[in-house]
mmCIF file of C-alpha atoms and ligand atoms in Angstrom:
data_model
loop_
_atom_site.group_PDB
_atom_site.id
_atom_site.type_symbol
_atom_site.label_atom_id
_atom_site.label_comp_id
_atom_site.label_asym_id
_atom_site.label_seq_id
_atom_site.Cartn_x
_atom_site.Cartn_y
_atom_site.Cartn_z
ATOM 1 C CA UNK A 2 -40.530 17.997 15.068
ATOM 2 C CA UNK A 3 -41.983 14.466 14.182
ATOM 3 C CA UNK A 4 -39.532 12.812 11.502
ATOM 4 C CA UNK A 5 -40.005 9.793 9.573
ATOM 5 C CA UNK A 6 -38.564 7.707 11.961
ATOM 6 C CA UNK A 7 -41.430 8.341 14.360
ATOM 7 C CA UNK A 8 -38.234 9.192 16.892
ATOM 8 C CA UNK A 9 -39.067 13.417 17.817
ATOM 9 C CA UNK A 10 -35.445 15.295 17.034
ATOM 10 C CA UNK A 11 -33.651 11.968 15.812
ATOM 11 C CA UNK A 12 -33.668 13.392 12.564
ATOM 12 C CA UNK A 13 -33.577 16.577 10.750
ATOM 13 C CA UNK A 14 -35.798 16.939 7.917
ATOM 14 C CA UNK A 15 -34.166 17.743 4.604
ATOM 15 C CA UNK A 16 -35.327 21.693 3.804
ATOM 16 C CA UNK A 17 -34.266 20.685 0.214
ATOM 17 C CA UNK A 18 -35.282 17.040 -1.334
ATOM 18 C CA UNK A 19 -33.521 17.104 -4.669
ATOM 19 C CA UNK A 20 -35.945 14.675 -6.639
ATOM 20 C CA UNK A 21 -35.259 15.896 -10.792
ATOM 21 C CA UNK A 22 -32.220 18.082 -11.534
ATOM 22 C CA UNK A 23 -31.385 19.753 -15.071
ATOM 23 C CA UNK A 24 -29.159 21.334 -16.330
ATOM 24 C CA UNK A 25 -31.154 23.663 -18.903
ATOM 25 C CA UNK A 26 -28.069 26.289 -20.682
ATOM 26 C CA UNK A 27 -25.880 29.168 -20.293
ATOM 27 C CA UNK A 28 -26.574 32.678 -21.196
ATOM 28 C CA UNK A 29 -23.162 33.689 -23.037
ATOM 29 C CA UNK A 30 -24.430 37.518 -23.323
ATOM 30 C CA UNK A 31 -26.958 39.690 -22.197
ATOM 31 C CA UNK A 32 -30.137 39.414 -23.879
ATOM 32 C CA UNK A 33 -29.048 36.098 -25.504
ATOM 33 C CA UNK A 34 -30.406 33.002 -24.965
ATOM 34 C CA UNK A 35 -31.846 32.005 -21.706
ATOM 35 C CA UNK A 36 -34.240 29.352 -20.392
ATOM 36 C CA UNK A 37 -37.777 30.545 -20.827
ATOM 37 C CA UNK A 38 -38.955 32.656 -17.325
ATOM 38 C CA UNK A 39 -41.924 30.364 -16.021
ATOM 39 C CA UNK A 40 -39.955 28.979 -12.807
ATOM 40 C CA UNK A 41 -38.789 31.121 -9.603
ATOM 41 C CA UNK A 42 -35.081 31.942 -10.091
ATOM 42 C CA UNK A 43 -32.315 32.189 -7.220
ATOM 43 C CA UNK A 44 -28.903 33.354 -8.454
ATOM 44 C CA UNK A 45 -25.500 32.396 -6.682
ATOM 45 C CA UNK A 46 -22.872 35.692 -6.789
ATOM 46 C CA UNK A 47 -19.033 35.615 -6.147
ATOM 47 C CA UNK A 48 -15.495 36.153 -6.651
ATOM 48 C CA UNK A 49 -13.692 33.525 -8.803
ATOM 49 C CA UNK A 50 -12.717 30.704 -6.725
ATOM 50 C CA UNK A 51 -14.796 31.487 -3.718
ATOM 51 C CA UNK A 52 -16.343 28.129 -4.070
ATOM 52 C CA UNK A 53 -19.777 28.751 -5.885
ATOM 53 C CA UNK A 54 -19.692 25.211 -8.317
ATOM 54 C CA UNK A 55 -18.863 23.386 -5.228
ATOM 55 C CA UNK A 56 -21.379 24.875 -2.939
ATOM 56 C CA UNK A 57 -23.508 24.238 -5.575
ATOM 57 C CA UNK A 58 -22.984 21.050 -5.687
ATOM 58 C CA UNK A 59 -23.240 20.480 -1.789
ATOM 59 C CA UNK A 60 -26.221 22.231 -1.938
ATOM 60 C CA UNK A 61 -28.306 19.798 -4.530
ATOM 61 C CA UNK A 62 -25.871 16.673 -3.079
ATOM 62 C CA UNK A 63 -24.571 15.837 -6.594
ATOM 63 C CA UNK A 64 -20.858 15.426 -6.974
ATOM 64 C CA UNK A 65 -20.723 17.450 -10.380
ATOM 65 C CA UNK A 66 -23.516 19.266 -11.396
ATOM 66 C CA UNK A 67 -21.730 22.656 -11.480
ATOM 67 C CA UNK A 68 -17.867 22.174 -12.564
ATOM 68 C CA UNK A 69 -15.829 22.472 -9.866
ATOM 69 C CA UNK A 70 -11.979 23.700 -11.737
ATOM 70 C CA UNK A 71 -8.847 23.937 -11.192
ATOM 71 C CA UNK A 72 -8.184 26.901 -13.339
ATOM 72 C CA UNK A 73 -10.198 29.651 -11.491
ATOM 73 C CA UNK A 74 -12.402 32.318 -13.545
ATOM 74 C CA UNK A 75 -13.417 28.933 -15.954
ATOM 75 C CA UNK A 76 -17.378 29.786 -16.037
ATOM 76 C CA UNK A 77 -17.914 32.609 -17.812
ATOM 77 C CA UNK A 78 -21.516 31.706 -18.795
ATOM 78 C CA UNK A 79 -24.561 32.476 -16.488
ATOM 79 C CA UNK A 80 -25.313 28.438 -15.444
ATOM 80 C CA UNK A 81 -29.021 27.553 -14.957
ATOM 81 C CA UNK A 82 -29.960 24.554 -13.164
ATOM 82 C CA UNK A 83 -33.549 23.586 -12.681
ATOM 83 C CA UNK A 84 -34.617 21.486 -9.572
ATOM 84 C CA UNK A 85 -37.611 19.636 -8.997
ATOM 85 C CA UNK A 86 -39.405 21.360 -11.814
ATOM 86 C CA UNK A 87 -40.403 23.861 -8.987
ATOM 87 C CA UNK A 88 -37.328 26.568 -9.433
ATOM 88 C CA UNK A 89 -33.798 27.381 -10.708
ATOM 89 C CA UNK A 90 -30.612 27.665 -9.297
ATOM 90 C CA UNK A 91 -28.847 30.236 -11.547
ATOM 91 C CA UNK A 92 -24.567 30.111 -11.427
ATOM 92 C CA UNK A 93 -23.089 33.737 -12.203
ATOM 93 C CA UNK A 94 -19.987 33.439 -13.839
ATOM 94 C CA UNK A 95 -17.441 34.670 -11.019
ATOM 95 C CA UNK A 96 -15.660 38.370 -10.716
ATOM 96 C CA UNK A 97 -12.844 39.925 -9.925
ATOM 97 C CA UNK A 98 -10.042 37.125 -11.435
ATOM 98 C CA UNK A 99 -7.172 39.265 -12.160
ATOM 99 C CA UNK A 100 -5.734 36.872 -14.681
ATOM 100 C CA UNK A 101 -8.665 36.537 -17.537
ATOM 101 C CA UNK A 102 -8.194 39.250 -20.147
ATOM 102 C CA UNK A 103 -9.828 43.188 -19.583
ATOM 103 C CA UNK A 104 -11.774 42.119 -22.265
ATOM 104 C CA UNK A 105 -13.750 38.822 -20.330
ATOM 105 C CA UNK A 106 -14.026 41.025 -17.492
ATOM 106 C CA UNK A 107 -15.566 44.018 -19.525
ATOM 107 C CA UNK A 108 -18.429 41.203 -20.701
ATOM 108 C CA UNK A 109 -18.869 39.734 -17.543
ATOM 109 C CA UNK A 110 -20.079 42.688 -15.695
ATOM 110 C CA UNK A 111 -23.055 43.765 -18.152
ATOM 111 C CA UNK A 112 -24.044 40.023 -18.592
ATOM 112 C CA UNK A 113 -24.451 39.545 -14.838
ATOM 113 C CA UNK A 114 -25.813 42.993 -14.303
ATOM 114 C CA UNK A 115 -28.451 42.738 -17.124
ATOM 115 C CA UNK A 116 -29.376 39.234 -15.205
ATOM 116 C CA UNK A 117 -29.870 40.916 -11.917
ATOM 117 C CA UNK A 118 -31.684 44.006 -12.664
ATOM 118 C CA UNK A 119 -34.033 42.569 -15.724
ATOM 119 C CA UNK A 120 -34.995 38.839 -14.342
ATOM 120 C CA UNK A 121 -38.599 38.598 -13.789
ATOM 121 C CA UNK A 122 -38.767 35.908 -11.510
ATOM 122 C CA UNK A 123 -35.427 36.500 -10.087
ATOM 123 C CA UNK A 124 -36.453 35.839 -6.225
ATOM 124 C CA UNK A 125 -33.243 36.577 -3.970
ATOM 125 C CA UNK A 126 -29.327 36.099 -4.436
ATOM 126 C CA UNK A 127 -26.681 33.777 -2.071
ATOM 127 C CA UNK A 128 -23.886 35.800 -2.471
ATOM 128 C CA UNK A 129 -20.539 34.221 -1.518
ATOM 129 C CA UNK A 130 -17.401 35.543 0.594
ATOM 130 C CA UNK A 131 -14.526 33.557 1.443
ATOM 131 C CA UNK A 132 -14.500 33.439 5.372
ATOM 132 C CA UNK A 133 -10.749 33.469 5.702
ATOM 133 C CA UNK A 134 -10.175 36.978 3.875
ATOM 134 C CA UNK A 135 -11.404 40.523 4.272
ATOM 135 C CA UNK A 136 -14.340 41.013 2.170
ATOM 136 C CA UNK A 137 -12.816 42.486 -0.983
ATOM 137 C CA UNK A 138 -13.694 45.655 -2.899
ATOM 138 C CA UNK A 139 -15.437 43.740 -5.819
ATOM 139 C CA UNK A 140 -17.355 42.468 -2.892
ATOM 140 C CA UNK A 141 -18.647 45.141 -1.276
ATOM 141 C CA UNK A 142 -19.554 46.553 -4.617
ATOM 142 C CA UNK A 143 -21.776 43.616 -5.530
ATOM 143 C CA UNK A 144 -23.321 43.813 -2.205
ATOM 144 C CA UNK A 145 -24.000 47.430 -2.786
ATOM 145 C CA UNK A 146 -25.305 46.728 -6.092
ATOM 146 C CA UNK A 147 -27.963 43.981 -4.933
ATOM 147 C CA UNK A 148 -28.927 46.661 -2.137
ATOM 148 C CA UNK A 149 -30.005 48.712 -5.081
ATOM 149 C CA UNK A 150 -31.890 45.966 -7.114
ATOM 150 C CA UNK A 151 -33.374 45.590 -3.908
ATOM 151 C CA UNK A 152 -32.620 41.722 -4.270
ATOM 152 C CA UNK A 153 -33.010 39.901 -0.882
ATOM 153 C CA UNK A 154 -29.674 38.679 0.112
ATOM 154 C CA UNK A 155 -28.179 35.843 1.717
ATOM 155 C CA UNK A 156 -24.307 36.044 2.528
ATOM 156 C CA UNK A 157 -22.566 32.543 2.793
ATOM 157 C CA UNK A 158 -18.958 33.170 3.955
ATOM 158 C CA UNK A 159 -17.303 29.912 2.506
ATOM 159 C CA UNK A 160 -14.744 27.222 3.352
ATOM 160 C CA UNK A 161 -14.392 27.896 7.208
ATOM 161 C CA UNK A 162 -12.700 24.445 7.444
ATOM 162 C CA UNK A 163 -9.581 25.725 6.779
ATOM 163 C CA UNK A 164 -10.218 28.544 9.574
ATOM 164 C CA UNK A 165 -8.911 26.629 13.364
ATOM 165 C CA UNK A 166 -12.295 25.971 14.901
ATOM 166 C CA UNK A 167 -12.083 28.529 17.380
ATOM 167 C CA UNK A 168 -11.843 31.046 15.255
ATOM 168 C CA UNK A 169 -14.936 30.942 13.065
ATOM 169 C CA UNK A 170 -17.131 32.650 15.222
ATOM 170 C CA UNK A 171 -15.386 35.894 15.351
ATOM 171 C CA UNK A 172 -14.904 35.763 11.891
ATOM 172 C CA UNK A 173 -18.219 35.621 11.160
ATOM 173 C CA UNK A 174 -19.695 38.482 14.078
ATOM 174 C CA UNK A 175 -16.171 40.175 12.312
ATOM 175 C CA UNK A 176 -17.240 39.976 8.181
ATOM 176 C CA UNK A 177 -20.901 40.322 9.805
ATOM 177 C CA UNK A 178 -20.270 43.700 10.999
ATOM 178 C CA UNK A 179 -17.421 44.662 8.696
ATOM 179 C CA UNK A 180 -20.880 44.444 6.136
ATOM 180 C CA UNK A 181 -23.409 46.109 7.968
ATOM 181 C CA UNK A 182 -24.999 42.349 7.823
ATOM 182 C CA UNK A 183 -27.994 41.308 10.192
ATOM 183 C CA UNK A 184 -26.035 37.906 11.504
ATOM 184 C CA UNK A 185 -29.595 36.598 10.240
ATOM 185 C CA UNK A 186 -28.592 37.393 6.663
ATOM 186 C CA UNK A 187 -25.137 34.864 7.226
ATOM 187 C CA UNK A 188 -24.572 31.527 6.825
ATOM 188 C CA UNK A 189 -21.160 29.802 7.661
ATOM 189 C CA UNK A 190 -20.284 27.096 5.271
ATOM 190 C CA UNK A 191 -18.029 24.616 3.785
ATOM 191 C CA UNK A 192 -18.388 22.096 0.995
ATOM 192 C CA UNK A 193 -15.819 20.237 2.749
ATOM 193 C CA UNK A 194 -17.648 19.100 5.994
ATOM 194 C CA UNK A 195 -21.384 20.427 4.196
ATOM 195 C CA UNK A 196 -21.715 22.394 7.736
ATOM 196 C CA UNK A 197 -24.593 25.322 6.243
ATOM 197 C CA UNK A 198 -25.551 22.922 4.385
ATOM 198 C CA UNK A 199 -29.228 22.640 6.002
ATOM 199 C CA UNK A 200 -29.118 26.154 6.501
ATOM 200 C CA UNK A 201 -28.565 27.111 3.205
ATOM 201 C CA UNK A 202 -31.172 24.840 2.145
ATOM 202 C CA UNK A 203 -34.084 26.493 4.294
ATOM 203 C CA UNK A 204 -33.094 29.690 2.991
ATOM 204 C CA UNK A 205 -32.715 28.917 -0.826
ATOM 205 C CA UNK A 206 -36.277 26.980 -0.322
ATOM 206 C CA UNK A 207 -37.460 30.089 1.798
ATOM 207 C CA UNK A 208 -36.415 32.489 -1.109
ATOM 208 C CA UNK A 209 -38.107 30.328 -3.852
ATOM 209 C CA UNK A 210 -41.891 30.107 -2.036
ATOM 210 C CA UNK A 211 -41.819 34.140 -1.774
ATOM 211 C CA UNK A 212 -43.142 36.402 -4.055
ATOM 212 C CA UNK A 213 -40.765 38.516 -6.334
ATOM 213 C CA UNK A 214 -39.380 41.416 -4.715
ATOM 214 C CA UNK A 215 -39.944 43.551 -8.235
ATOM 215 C CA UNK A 216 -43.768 42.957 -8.086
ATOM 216 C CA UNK A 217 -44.758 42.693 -4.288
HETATM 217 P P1 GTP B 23 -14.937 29.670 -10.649
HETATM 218 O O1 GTP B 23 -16.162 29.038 -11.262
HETATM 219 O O2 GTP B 23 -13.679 29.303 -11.314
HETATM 220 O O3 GTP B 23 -15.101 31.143 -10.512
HETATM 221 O O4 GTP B 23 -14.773 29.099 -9.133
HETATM 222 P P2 GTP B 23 -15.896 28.701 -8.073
HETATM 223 O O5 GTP B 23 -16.271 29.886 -7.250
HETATM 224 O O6 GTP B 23 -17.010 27.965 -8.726
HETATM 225 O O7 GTP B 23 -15.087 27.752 -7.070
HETATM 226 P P3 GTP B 23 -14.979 26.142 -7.096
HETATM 227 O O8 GTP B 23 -16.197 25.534 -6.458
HETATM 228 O O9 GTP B 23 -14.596 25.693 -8.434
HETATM 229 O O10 GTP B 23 -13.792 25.945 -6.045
HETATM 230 C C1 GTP B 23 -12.532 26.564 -6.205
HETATM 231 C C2 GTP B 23 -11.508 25.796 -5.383
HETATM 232 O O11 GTP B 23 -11.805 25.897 -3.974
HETATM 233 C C3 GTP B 23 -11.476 24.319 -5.704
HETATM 234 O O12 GTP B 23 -10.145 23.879 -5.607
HETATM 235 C C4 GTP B 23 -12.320 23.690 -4.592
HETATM 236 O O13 GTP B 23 -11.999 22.360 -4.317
HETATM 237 C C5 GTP B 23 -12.004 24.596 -3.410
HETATM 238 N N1 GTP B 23 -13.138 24.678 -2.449
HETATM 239 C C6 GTP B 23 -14.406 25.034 -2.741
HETATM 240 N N2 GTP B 23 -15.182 25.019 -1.624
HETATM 241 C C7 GTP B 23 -14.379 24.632 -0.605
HETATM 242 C C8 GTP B 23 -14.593 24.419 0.814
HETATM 243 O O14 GTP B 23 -15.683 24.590 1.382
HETATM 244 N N3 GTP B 23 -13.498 24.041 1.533
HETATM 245 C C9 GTP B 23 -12.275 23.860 0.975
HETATM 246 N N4 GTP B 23 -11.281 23.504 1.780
HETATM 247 N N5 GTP B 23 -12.035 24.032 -0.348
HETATM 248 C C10 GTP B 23 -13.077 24.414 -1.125
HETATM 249 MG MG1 MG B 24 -17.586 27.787 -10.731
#
């Protein structure tokens, strides 16, 4: 690859150039208020505290676009961001925090259900797993429920810096195949050392340029 520099392979070229980023509005509930559906959409799904503001954040190289907190299960709002006037990056409010109320958790799951199976321009989902544990039932049940959108689906197993080195690559073959995943489908990352970063990049940018998976 020829880079800027002239130099073949000194440099990688960026898959994602962040020029313009917004932050347009939450939807609170389902068929509330939402930004209007003119821009290709890619939505980020996870557990609560699985690190989906701060791979956000790695992702667009911003220190705080999405919030990163301290008190897990704190977005409850579906978060869209638009980048480049070209698409959106929408934030799902995470599942499966056992301390918010029955009540949150009873409007969480039509809100983020209603997003994935009625958004017209919806064009794929990154769907997070934290590398160090066994994919959780709440998991597994989102995963099933993309399959049945039909949404393509990345999986981005997060924060392997705190796994020993060594380790992360049977972790990865092991949540990989624990799945059913193709290891094309997975992306190791961490917000700590950015490692995925690029990779997560290509695919978000791959997602985007496709056509929706609802009209094709
Ligand atoms: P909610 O919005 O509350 O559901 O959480 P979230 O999924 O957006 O997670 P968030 O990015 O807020 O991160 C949760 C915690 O994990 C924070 O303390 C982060 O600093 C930490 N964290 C996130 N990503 C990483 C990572 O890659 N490595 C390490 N070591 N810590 C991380
Ligand atoms: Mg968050």
């Amino acid at each position: 690859m020829t880079t800027e520099t002239g130099i073949e392979g000194a440099t990688r070229e960026d898959p994602l150039v962040v020029r313009e980023l917004a932050f347009l509005g939450g939807q609170a509930a389902p068929g509330g208020w939402r930004p209007p559906e003119d821009l290709p959409e890619v939505a980020f799904s996870g557990r609560s505290n699985v690190g989906k503001s701060s791979l956000l954040n790695t992702l667009v190289r911003r220190k705080a676009l999405a919030r990163v907190s301290q008190t897990p299960g704190k977005t409850r709002e579906i978060n869209f961001f638009r980048v480049n006037n070209a698409f959106i990056l929408v934030d799902l409010p995470g599942y499966g925090y056992a301390r918010v109320s029955k009540q949150i958790r009873a409007q969480w799951r039509p809100l983020i259900e209603a997003y994935l199976r009625h958004s017209p321009q919806l064009r794929g989902v990154v769907q997070l797993i934290d590398a160090r544990r066994e994919p959780m039932p709440d998991d597994i049940a989102m995963l099933d429920f993309l399959a049945d959108v039909g949404a393509p689906t990345i999986v981005v197993l997060t924060k392997i810096d705190k796994l020993p080195r060594r380790e992360v690559p049977s972790r990865v073959a092991g949540i990989t195949a624990a799945l059913g995943l193709d290891p094309e489908q997975v992306i190791p990352f961490s917000a700590v050392t950015r490692e995925g970063r690029d990779d997560l990049a290509a695919a978000v940018a791959e997602l985007v340029a496709g056509p929706s998976w609802r009209t094709a």
